[in-house]
Amino acid sequence: MLKILNLEAGYGQLRVLKGISLHVLPGEAVAIIGANGAGKTTLLKTIAGVLRPRSGKIMFNKQDISNEPLEKIVEAGCCLAPEGRHVFSTMTVKENLLLGAYHRQRNGASADIASSLKQVYKLFGILEERANQLAGTLSGGQQQMLAIGRALMSGPKLLMMDEPSLGVAPLLVKSIYQTIANLKREGLTILLVEQNARAALALADRGYVFETGQIVLEGTSRELGDNPEVQRAYLGKEYRRIDE
Amino acid sequence: MNLPQVVQYCFAGVTVGSIYAIVAIGFNIIYNTTGIINFAQGEFLIVGAMLAISFNHFVPLPVAIFLAVVITTIIGGLVEIVFIRQVRNASVLRLVVITIGISILMREAMLHIWDEKVRSLPYFTGTGVSTVTILGAHISPQVLWVLGVSAVIVMGLTPFFRFTLTGRAMRACADDRMAARLCGINDRWMVTLSFMLSAGIGALAGCVISPVTQTQYDMGASLAIKGFTVAILGGLGNSMAAVAAGLMLGLVEAFVMSQFDVAYKEAVSIVILLLILVFRPSGLFGKREIAAMRAL
């Protein structure tokens, strides 16, 4: 579904992604883990079209989207729930969700949108309860649900999520991850960036480990979870090993 | 002062104030989508009025005004496409200076096209001397036109921004530009649209006030300063507060004029602007809550 070849991107003088190649198959959930500044967010932003690649190719459903404008990428079915949620805080929850379906509304698919809205409300009941409340008044976890819900409203084939657990209460992280697992079970393809490597690997089929803009490891979630280097650096198991 | 006099000054104040409010709303629409102050806003009013005056030689008044509004709207869009869009990653200050340049350019162009003569549209109903008597005060029917049109503009914008897809998309751009883009909203088109909208309502306002205030090529600057004062007074970006602030400033000016020399009128509004900037920079109706939410 998504195939990235030798991608390079960055900000100004800064070269962040140094030749990334990866792929995501249909129906698969793929996690990207790595430390701060490894280039995980930059990768998602580049795929979504917020940043332009310096070189390399991004193929989405056999279509080259490396230089397509953002609107076209969303329309093609590739949608990002950005880091830090970025909900429209001065607008109501429902308005936020409807804007997620912006391109579909423009194409006049109002019946589909109503059913998508119902689906999102089913996934996140709290959003229906708070439909007419300003998004800025929601808690961090609820805003994260809204950000995911808004991305779902675009009717994506590939849902990209950037740090869905960041700044969210632990109890809600669990429920958000359960919902993501449900979405996966329903057949949605997911590309997930997380610092919370444990949660990400528990959900994903496969994973890539980023270090300073390069992929240093890849494999199935189990392989990565068993890898001592990953355990030490990202799963915080160092101390237990010393104890043993 | 007796009652009819008070009513008279009230009407004068509210009329001027509603025009200030409309200029301020023009500022706000563009400020919200771009974060810049468009100092060419006053020129849009004058271009609109001048076009209508010229068209009125050939076609009836309503048609002339309609054409003027449409053409000014297009000019607003072109201004954005030609001057603002080309500047990549520009700082707010650079863009603001560009809008000042645009205002000078438009003013000089108008001087060449319409020379320095003072012109005006005919009164929409009646003539310059016809009056309506309200509570003992004599009011020109044009004043009622100004009030009516201002009210329609303000009341039309609210549902536009709340319920239409395009209006919501414009608010989304104002709220969080990146998130709006991720929703597939073409933010550059929204900026163009905000210039068109501001220019359009500016032109309409310019036409309605033309019979009362007359129209001359260089009147835009003073209107822009008043509109800017009102926009700051209400709190930048908040159109409903701009209406309240506009009416307030208009009334204050009218009653200052009734008690002191006319010359003090300008001084009063500038003093108010300075006081607000020093003591309440977020505006009288400062949207601190929303500002705090944005910071989250």
Coordinates of C-alpha atoms in Angstrom, one line a residue:
Chain A
M1 CA 0.0 0.0 0.0
L2 CA 2.8 2.4 1.0
K3 CA 6.3 2.1 -0.4
I4 CA 9.1 4.5 0.4
L5 CA 12.3 4.5 -1.5
N6 CA 15.5 6.2 -0.4
L7 CA 13.6 9.2 1.1
E8 CA 15.6 12.2 2.1
A9 CA 14.0 15.2 3.8
G10 CA 14.7 17.9 6.3
Y11 CA 14.2 21.5 7.4
G12 CA 16.4 24.2 5.8
Q13 CA 20.0 23.2 6.2
L14 CA 19.1 20.3 8.5
R15 CA 19.1 16.9 6.8
V16 CA 16.8 14.8 9.0
L17 CA 15.9 11.7 6.9
K18 CA 19.0 10.2 5.4
G19 CA 17.7 7.7 2.9
I20 CA 14.7 5.9 4.4
S21 CA 13.2 2.9 2.6
L22 CA 10.2 1.1 4.0
H23 CA 6.9 -0.4 3.1
V24 CA 3.5 -1.0 4.6
L25 CA 1.3 -3.8 3.2
P26 CA -2.5 -3.5 3.0
G27 CA -4.2 -4.4 6.3
E28 CA -0.9 -4.2 8.2
A29 CA -0.1 -2.2 11.3
V30 CA 3.5 -0.9 11.2
A31 CA 5.2 0.8 14.1
I32 CA 8.1 3.2 13.9
I33 CA 10.0 3.5 17.1
G34 CA 13.0 5.5 18.1
A35 CA 14.3 8.3 20.3
N36 CA 13.5 12.0 20.2
G37 CA 14.9 13.6 17.0
A38 CA 15.3 10.4 15.2
G39 CA 13.2 11.7 12.3
K40 CA 10.0 9.8 13.0
T41 CA 7.7 12.8 12.9
T42 CA 9.6 14.2 9.9
L43 CA 8.9 11.0 8.0
L44 CA 5.1 11.1 8.7
K45 CA 5.0 14.8 7.8
T46 CA 6.8 14.1 4.5
I47 CA 4.4 11.3 3.6
A48 CA 1.4 13.5 4.4
G49 CA 2.8 16.3 2.2
V50 CA 3.4 18.9 4.9
L51 CA 7.2 18.6 4.1
R52 CA 8.6 18.1 0.6
P53 CA 11.1 15.3 0.1
R54 CA 14.6 16.4 -1.1
S55 CA 14.9 13.1 -3.0
G56 CA 13.5 9.7 -3.1
K57 CA 10.0 8.4 -3.8
I58 CA 6.8 7.9 -1.9
M59 CA 4.4 5.5 -3.6
F60 CA 0.9 5.2 -2.3
N61 CA -1.3 2.6 -4.0
K62 CA 1.1 2.5 -7.0
Q63 CA 0.8 6.2 -7.4
D64 CA 3.7 8.6 -6.8
I65 CA 2.7 11.1 -4.2
S66 CA 6.1 12.6 -3.4
N67 CA 5.2 15.9 -5.0
E68 CA 1.4 15.9 -4.8
P69 CA -0.2 18.8 -2.9
L70 CA -1.6 17.9 0.5
E71 CA -5.3 17.9 -0.6
K72 CA -4.6 15.3 -3.2
I73 CA -2.8 13.0 -0.7
V74 CA -5.7 13.2 1.7
E75 CA -8.1 12.5 -1.2
A76 CA -6.1 9.5 -2.2
G77 CA -6.8 8.1 1.3
C78 CA -3.6 8.8 3.2
C79 CA -4.3 10.8 6.4
L80 CA -2.2 11.9 9.4
A81 CA -3.4 12.5 13.0
P82 CA -0.5 14.8 13.9
E83 CA 1.7 14.9 16.9
G84 CA 0.3 17.2 19.6
R85 CA -3.2 16.5 18.4
H86 CA -3.8 19.9 16.6
V87 CA -7.5 19.9 17.1
F88 CA -9.4 23.1 16.2
S89 CA -9.7 24.3 19.7
T90 CA -12.1 27.2 19.0
M91 CA -14.5 25.0 17.1
T92 CA -16.9 22.4 18.4
V93 CA -16.2 18.7 18.5
K94 CA -18.7 18.1 15.7
E95 CA -17.3 20.9 13.5
N96 CA -13.8 19.3 14.0
L97 CA -15.1 16.0 12.8
L98 CA -17.0 17.4 9.8
L99 CA -13.9 19.3 8.7
G100 CA -12.1 15.9 8.7
A101 CA -14.4 15.0 5.9
Y102 CA -13.8 18.3 4.1
H103 CA -12.9 16.8 0.7
R104 CA -15.8 14.4 0.8
Q105 CA -18.2 17.2 1.6
R106 CA -16.9 19.1 -1.4
N107 CA -17.6 16.1 -3.6
G108 CA -21.1 16.0 -2.1
A109 CA -21.0 12.6 -0.4
S110 CA -23.2 13.6 2.6
A111 CA -24.7 10.2 3.2
D112 CA -21.3 8.6 3.5
I113 CA -20.2 11.4 5.9
A114 CA -23.2 10.8 8.2
S115 CA -22.3 7.1 8.4
S116 CA -18.7 7.9 9.1
L117 CA -19.8 10.3 11.8
K118 CA -21.9 7.5 13.4
Q119 CA -18.9 5.1 13.2
V120 CA -16.6 7.6 14.9
Y121 CA -19.1 8.2 17.6
K122 CA -19.4 4.5 18.1
L123 CA -15.6 4.2 18.4
F124 CA -15.3 7.1 20.8
G125 CA -18.6 7.5 22.7
I126 CA -17.3 10.6 24.6
L127 CA -17.1 12.6 21.3
E128 CA -20.8 12.2 20.8
E129 CA -21.6 13.3 24.4
R130 CA -19.4 16.3 23.9
A131 CA -20.4 17.0 20.3
N132 CA -21.3 20.6 20.8
Q133 CA -18.5 21.5 23.2
L134 CA -15.4 23.5 22.1
A135 CA -12.6 21.1 21.3
G136 CA -10.2 23.2 23.4
T137 CA -12.1 22.3 26.5
L138 CA -11.5 18.6 26.1
S139 CA -8.9 16.7 28.1
G140 CA -5.7 15.6 26.4
G141 CA -6.9 12.1 25.9
Q142 CA -10.2 13.2 24.5
Q143 CA -8.5 15.6 22.1
Q144 CA -6.4 12.7 20.9
M145 CA -9.5 10.7 20.3
L146 CA -10.9 13.7 18.4
A147 CA -7.7 13.9 16.3
I148 CA -8.0 10.3 15.4
G149 CA -11.7 10.6 14.8
R150 CA -11.1 13.6 12.5
A151 CA -8.5 11.7 10.5
L152 CA -11.0 8.8 10.2
M153 CA -13.7 11.1 8.9
S154 CA -11.6 11.6 5.7
G155 CA -12.3 7.9 4.9
P156 CA -8.6 6.9 4.9
K157 CA -7.1 3.7 3.5
L158 CA -3.9 4.4 5.4
L159 CA -4.1 6.0 8.8
M160 CA -0.9 7.5 10.1
M161 CA -0.7 8.4 13.8
D162 CA 2.0 10.4 15.4
E163 CA 2.5 9.7 19.2
P164 CA -1.1 9.0 20.1
S165 CA -0.1 8.4 23.7
L166 CA 1.8 11.6 24.2
G167 CA 0.4 13.6 27.1
V168 CA -2.6 11.2 27.6
A169 CA -3.6 9.8 30.9
P170 CA -2.4 6.1 31.2
L171 CA -6.0 4.8 31.5
L172 CA -7.0 6.6 28.3
V173 CA -3.8 5.4 26.4
K174 CA -5.1 1.9 27.0
S175 CA -8.6 2.6 25.7
I176 CA -7.1 4.5 22.7
Y177 CA -4.9 1.6 21.8
Q178 CA -7.8 -0.8 22.1
T179 CA -9.7 1.3 19.6
I180 CA -6.8 1.4 17.3
A181 CA -6.6 -2.4 17.6
N182 CA -10.3 -2.6 16.7
L183 CA -9.7 -0.4 13.6
K184 CA -6.9 -2.7 12.6
R185 CA -9.1 -5.7 13.0
E186 CA -11.7 -4.1 10.7
G187 CA -9.0 -4.0 8.0
L188 CA -7.6 -0.4 8.3
T189 CA -3.9 -0.1 7.4
I190 CA -2.0 1.7 10.1
L191 CA 1.4 3.4 10.3
L192 CA 2.2 4.4 13.9
V193 CA 5.0 6.5 15.3
E194 CA 5.5 6.1 19.0
Q195 CA 8.0 6.7 21.8
N196 CA 6.0 4.3 23.9
A197 CA 7.6 1.4 22.2
R198 CA 5.9 -1.2 24.3
A199 CA 2.4 -0.1 23.4
A200 CA 3.3 0.3 19.8
L201 CA 4.9 -3.1 19.4
A202 CA 2.0 -4.8 21.2
L203 CA -0.3 -3.5 18.5
A204 CA 1.8 -3.6 15.4
D205 CA 2.6 -6.6 13.1
R206 CA 6.0 -5.2 12.1
G207 CA 8.3 -2.4 13.2
Y208 CA 11.2 -0.2 12.2
V209 CA 13.7 1.3 14.6
F210 CA 14.9 4.8 13.7
E211 CA 18.2 6.3 14.8
T212 CA 19.3 9.7 13.6
G213 CA 17.4 9.6 10.4
Q214 CA 18.2 6.1 9.4
I215 CA 16.6 2.7 9.9
V216 CA 18.8 0.6 12.1
L217 CA 16.6 -2.4 12.6
E218 CA 13.5 -3.9 11.1
G219 CA 11.4 -7.0 11.8
T220 CA 8.2 -8.4 13.2
S221 CA 7.0 -6.9 16.5
R222 CA 8.1 -10.1 18.2
E223 CA 11.6 -10.0 16.7
L224 CA 12.0 -6.4 17.8
G225 CA 10.6 -7.1 21.2
D226 CA 13.0 -9.9 21.8
N227 CA 16.0 -8.0 20.5
P228 CA 18.3 -7.1 23.4
E229 CA 19.3 -3.8 21.9
V230 CA 15.7 -2.7 21.5
Q231 CA 14.9 -3.9 25.0
R232 CA 17.8 -1.9 26.4
A233 CA 17.2 1.3 24.5
Y234 CA 13.4 1.5 24.1
L235 CA 11.7 -1.0 26.4
G236 CA 13.7 0.0 29.6
K237 CA 14.7 -3.5 30.5
E238 CA 18.3 -2.7 31.2
Y239 CA 18.1 -2.8 35.0
R240 CA 16.4 -6.2 35.1
R241 CA 19.2 -7.6 33.1
I242 CA 21.7 -6.3 35.6
D243 CA 19.7 -7.8 38.4
E244 CA 19.7 -11.2 36.7
Chain B
M1 CA -29.0 68.7 25.5
N2 CA -32.6 67.7 24.9
L3 CA -33.9 64.4 23.7
P4 CA -34.0 65.0 20.0
Q5 CA -30.5 66.3 20.1
V6 CA -29.3 63.2 22.0
V7 CA -31.1 61.0 19.5
Q8 CA -29.5 62.9 16.6
Y9 CA -26.0 62.4 18.0
C10 CA -26.7 58.8 18.7
F11 CA -27.7 58.2 15.1
A12 CA -24.7 60.0 13.8
G13 CA -22.4 58.0 16.2
V14 CA -24.0 54.7 15.4
T15 CA -23.8 55.4 11.6
V16 CA -20.1 56.3 11.7
G17 CA -19.5 53.5 14.2
S18 CA -21.1 50.8 12.0
I19 CA -18.8 51.8 9.1
Y20 CA -15.8 51.6 11.4
A21 CA -17.1 48.2 12.4
I22 CA -17.3 46.9 8.8
V23 CA -13.7 48.1 8.1
A24 CA -12.6 46.4 11.3
I25 CA -14.4 43.2 10.2
G26 CA -12.5 43.4 7.0
F27 CA -9.2 43.6 8.9
N28 CA -10.3 40.7 11.1
I29 CA -11.2 38.3 8.3
I30 CA -7.8 38.7 6.8
Y31 CA -6.0 38.7 10.2
N32 CA -7.7 35.4 11.1
T33 CA -6.6 33.5 8.1
T34 CA -3.1 35.1 7.6
G35 CA -2.1 36.8 10.9
I36 CA -1.5 40.0 9.0
I37 CA -3.1 43.4 9.0
N38 CA -4.1 44.4 5.5
F39 CA -3.6 48.2 5.4
A40 CA -5.1 48.3 2.0
Q41 CA -8.5 47.6 3.5
G42 CA -9.6 51.3 3.4
E43 CA -8.7 51.5 -0.3
F44 CA -11.1 48.6 -1.0
L45 CA -14.0 50.9 0.2
I46 CA -12.9 53.7 -2.0
V47 CA -12.4 51.6 -5.1
G48 CA -15.8 50.1 -4.5
A49 CA -17.5 53.5 -4.3
M50 CA -15.5 54.9 -7.2
L51 CA -16.4 52.0 -9.5
A52 CA -20.1 52.3 -8.5
I53 CA -20.0 56.1 -9.2
S54 CA -18.6 55.4 -12.7
F55 CA -20.9 52.6 -13.5
N56 CA -23.9 54.6 -12.3
H57 CA -23.5 56.8 -15.4
F58 CA -24.5 53.9 -17.6
V59 CA -26.6 51.5 -15.5
P60 CA -29.1 51.9 -12.6
L61 CA -27.8 52.3 -9.1
P62 CA -28.4 48.8 -7.8
V63 CA -26.7 47.2 -10.8
A64 CA -23.8 49.7 -10.5
I65 CA -23.3 48.8 -6.9
F66 CA -23.5 45.1 -7.6
L67 CA -20.9 45.4 -10.4
A68 CA -18.6 47.5 -8.2
V69 CA -18.8 44.9 -5.4
V70 CA -18.0 42.0 -7.8
I71 CA -15.1 43.8 -9.4
T72 CA -13.6 44.9 -6.1
T73 CA -13.9 41.3 -4.8
I74 CA -11.9 40.2 -7.9
I75 CA -9.4 42.9 -7.2
G76 CA -9.1 41.7 -3.6
G77 CA -8.4 38.2 -4.9
L78 CA -5.8 39.4 -7.5
V79 CA -4.0 41.5 -4.8
E80 CA -3.5 38.4 -2.8
I81 CA -2.5 36.2 -5.7
V82 CA -0.1 38.8 -7.2
F83 CA 1.5 40.3 -4.1
I84 CA 1.0 38.1 -1.0
R85 CA 1.0 34.5 -2.4
Q86 CA 4.4 35.0 -4.2
V87 CA 6.2 35.8 -0.9
R88 CA 7.3 32.4 0.5
N89 CA 7.9 32.0 4.2
A90 CA 7.5 35.7 4.7
S91 CA 7.5 37.2 8.2
V92 CA 4.3 39.0 9.3
L93 CA 6.1 42.3 9.3
R94 CA 7.2 41.9 5.7
L95 CA 3.6 41.1 4.6
V96 CA 2.2 44.1 6.5
V97 CA 4.7 46.4 4.8
I98 CA 3.6 44.9 1.5
T99 CA 0.0 45.7 2.2
I100 CA 1.0 49.3 3.0
G101 CA 2.7 49.3 -0.4
I102 CA -0.5 48.0 -2.0
S103 CA -2.5 50.7 -0.4
I104 CA -0.2 53.4 -1.8
L105 CA -0.3 51.7 -5.2
M106 CA -4.1 51.6 -5.2
R107 CA -4.4 55.2 -4.0
E108 CA -2.1 56.5 -6.8
A109 CA -3.9 54.3 -9.4
M110 CA -7.2 55.8 -8.3
L111 CA -5.8 59.3 -8.5
H112 CA -4.9 58.6 -12.2
I113 CA -8.2 57.1 -13.0
W114 CA -10.6 59.3 -11.1
D115 CA -8.4 62.4 -10.4
E116 CA -8.7 64.3 -7.1
K117 CA -12.3 65.4 -7.5
V118 CA -14.7 64.7 -4.6
R119 CA -17.5 62.5 -6.0
S120 CA -20.5 60.7 -4.5
L121 CA -23.2 58.3 -5.3
P122 CA -26.8 59.6 -5.3
Y123 CA -28.9 59.0 -2.2
F124 CA -30.4 55.6 -2.4
T125 CA -33.8 56.9 -1.4
G126 CA -34.9 60.6 -1.4
T127 CA -32.3 63.4 -1.8
G128 CA -29.7 65.1 0.4
V129 CA -32.4 67.1 2.1
S130 CA -35.1 64.6 2.7
T131 CA -35.3 63.4 6.3
V132 CA -37.1 60.9 8.5
T133 CA -38.2 62.1 11.9
I134 CA -37.4 59.7 14.8
L135 CA -38.1 60.8 18.3
G136 CA -37.9 64.4 17.2
A137 CA -34.6 64.0 15.5
H138 CA -34.2 64.5 11.8
I139 CA -32.4 61.6 10.2
S140 CA -31.3 61.2 6.6
P141 CA -32.8 58.0 5.0
Q142 CA -29.2 57.2 3.9
V143 CA -28.3 56.8 7.5
L144 CA -30.9 54.1 7.8
W145 CA -29.4 52.4 4.7
V146 CA -26.0 52.5 6.2
L147 CA -27.3 50.9 9.4
G148 CA -29.4 48.3 7.5
V149 CA -26.6 47.2 5.2
S150 CA -24.1 47.0 8.1
A151 CA -26.5 44.9 10.0
V152 CA -27.1 42.6 7.0
I153 CA -23.3 42.2 6.5
V154 CA -22.7 41.4 10.1
M155 CA -25.6 39.0 10.4
G156 CA -24.8 37.4 7.1
L157 CA -21.2 36.7 8.1
T158 CA -22.1 34.8 11.3
P159 CA -24.0 32.0 9.6
F160 CA -21.5 31.9 6.8
F161 CA -18.7 31.2 9.3
R162 CA -20.7 28.9 11.4
F163 CA -22.7 26.7 9.0
T164 CA -21.1 26.7 5.6
L165 CA -18.3 24.4 4.6
T166 CA -16.2 27.2 3.3
G167 CA -16.8 29.4 6.3
R168 CA -15.8 26.6 8.6
A169 CA -12.7 25.8 6.5
M170 CA -11.7 29.5 6.8
R171 CA -12.1 29.3 10.6
A172 CA -10.1 26.1 10.7
C173 CA -7.2 27.8 8.9
A174 CA -7.4 30.6 11.4
D175 CA -7.4 28.1 14.3
D176 CA -4.6 25.7 13.2
R177 CA -3.1 26.1 9.8
M178 CA -1.3 22.8 9.7
A179 CA -4.3 20.8 10.9
A180 CA -6.5 22.5 8.3
R181 CA -4.1 21.4 5.6
L182 CA -4.0 17.9 7.0
C183 CA -7.8 17.8 6.6
G184 CA -7.3 18.5 2.9
I185 CA -8.2 22.2 3.1
N186 CA -6.3 24.3 0.5
D187 CA -5.1 27.0 2.9
R188 CA -3.8 29.3 0.1
W189 CA -7.2 29.4 -1.5
M190 CA -8.7 30.2 1.8
V191 CA -6.3 33.2 2.2
T192 CA -7.3 34.3 -1.3
L193 CA -10.9 33.9 -0.4
S194 CA -10.5 36.0 2.8
F195 CA -9.0 38.9 0.7
M196 CA -11.9 38.6 -1.7
L197 CA -14.5 38.6 1.1
S198 CA -12.9 41.6 2.9
A199 CA -12.7 43.5 -0.4
G200 CA -16.3 42.7 -1.3
I201 CA -17.8 43.8 2.0
G202 CA -15.5 46.8 2.0
A203 CA -16.8 47.8 -1.4
L204 CA -20.4 47.5 -0.3
A205 CA -19.7 49.6 2.7
G206 CA -17.9 52.2 0.6
C207 CA -21.0 52.4 -1.7
V208 CA -23.5 52.9 1.1
I209 CA -21.5 55.7 2.9
S210 CA -20.6 57.5 -0.3
P211 CA -23.7 59.7 -0.4
V212 CA -23.1 60.8 3.2
T213 CA -19.4 61.1 3.4
Q214 CA -18.5 61.7 -0.2
T215 CA -15.7 59.8 -1.9
Q216 CA -12.2 61.0 -2.8
Y217 CA -9.2 58.9 -3.9
D218 CA -7.3 59.3 -0.7
M219 CA -10.0 58.8 1.9
G220 CA -9.1 55.1 2.4
A221 CA -6.2 55.8 4.8
S222 CA -8.2 57.5 7.4
L223 CA -10.9 54.9 7.2
A224 CA -8.3 52.2 7.6
I225 CA -6.8 53.9 10.7
K226 CA -10.3 54.1 12.3
G227 CA -11.1 50.5 11.4
F228 CA -7.7 49.5 12.8
T229 CA -8.5 51.3 16.1
V230 CA -11.8 49.5 16.3
A231 CA -10.3 46.1 15.5
I232 CA -7.7 46.6 18.3
L233 CA -10.3 48.0 20.6
G234 CA -12.5 45.0 20.3
G235 CA -9.6 42.5 20.2
L236 CA -8.0 41.5 16.9
G237 CA -9.8 38.7 15.2
N238 CA -13.1 39.0 17.0
S239 CA -15.7 40.3 14.6
M240 CA -18.6 40.6 17.1
A241 CA -16.4 42.6 19.5
A242 CA -15.4 44.8 16.5
V243 CA -19.1 45.7 16.0
A244 CA -19.5 46.7 19.7
A245 CA -16.2 48.6 19.7
G246 CA -17.1 50.3 16.4
L247 CA -20.5 51.5 17.7
M248 CA -18.8 52.6 20.9
L249 CA -16.1 54.6 19.2
G250 CA -18.7 56.2 16.8
L251 CA -20.8 57.3 19.8
V252 CA -17.9 58.6 21.7
E253 CA -16.8 60.6 18.7
A254 CA -20.3 62.0 18.1
F255 CA -20.7 63.2 21.7
V256 CA -17.2 64.6 21.8
M257 CA -18.1 66.6 18.7
S258 CA -21.2 67.8 20.3
Q259 CA -19.3 69.2 23.3
F260 CA -16.0 70.2 22.0
D261 CA -14.4 71.3 18.7
V262 CA -14.6 68.9 15.8
A263 CA -10.8 68.8 15.8
Y264 CA -10.8 66.8 19.1
K265 CA -12.7 63.9 17.4
E266 CA -9.5 62.4 15.9
A267 CA -7.5 63.0 19.0
V268 CA -10.1 61.2 21.1
S269 CA -10.0 58.0 19.0
I270 CA -6.2 58.0 18.9
V271 CA -6.0 58.5 22.7
I272 CA -8.4 55.6 23.1
L273 CA -6.2 53.5 20.8
L274 CA -3.1 54.3 22.8
L275 CA -4.8 53.6 26.2
I276 CA -6.0 50.2 24.9
L277 CA -2.6 49.3 23.6
V278 CA -1.0 50.2 26.9
F279 CA -3.5 48.8 29.3
R280 CA -5.4 46.1 27.5
P281 CA -3.5 45.0 24.4
S282 CA -5.9 42.0 24.0
G283 CA -8.7 44.4 23.4
L284 CA -11.7 45.5 25.5
F285 CA -13.5 42.2 24.9
G286 CA -10.1 40.4 25.0
K287 CA -10.5 36.8 24.1
R288 CA -8.1 35.7 26.8
E289 CA -9.8 32.3 27.2
I290 CA -9.5 31.5 23.5
A291 CA -5.9 32.8 23.4
A292 CA -5.1 30.6 26.4
M293 CA -6.8 27.6 24.6
R294 CA -4.7 28.3 21.5
A295 CA -1.6 28.1 23.6
L296 CA -2.4 24.6 24.7

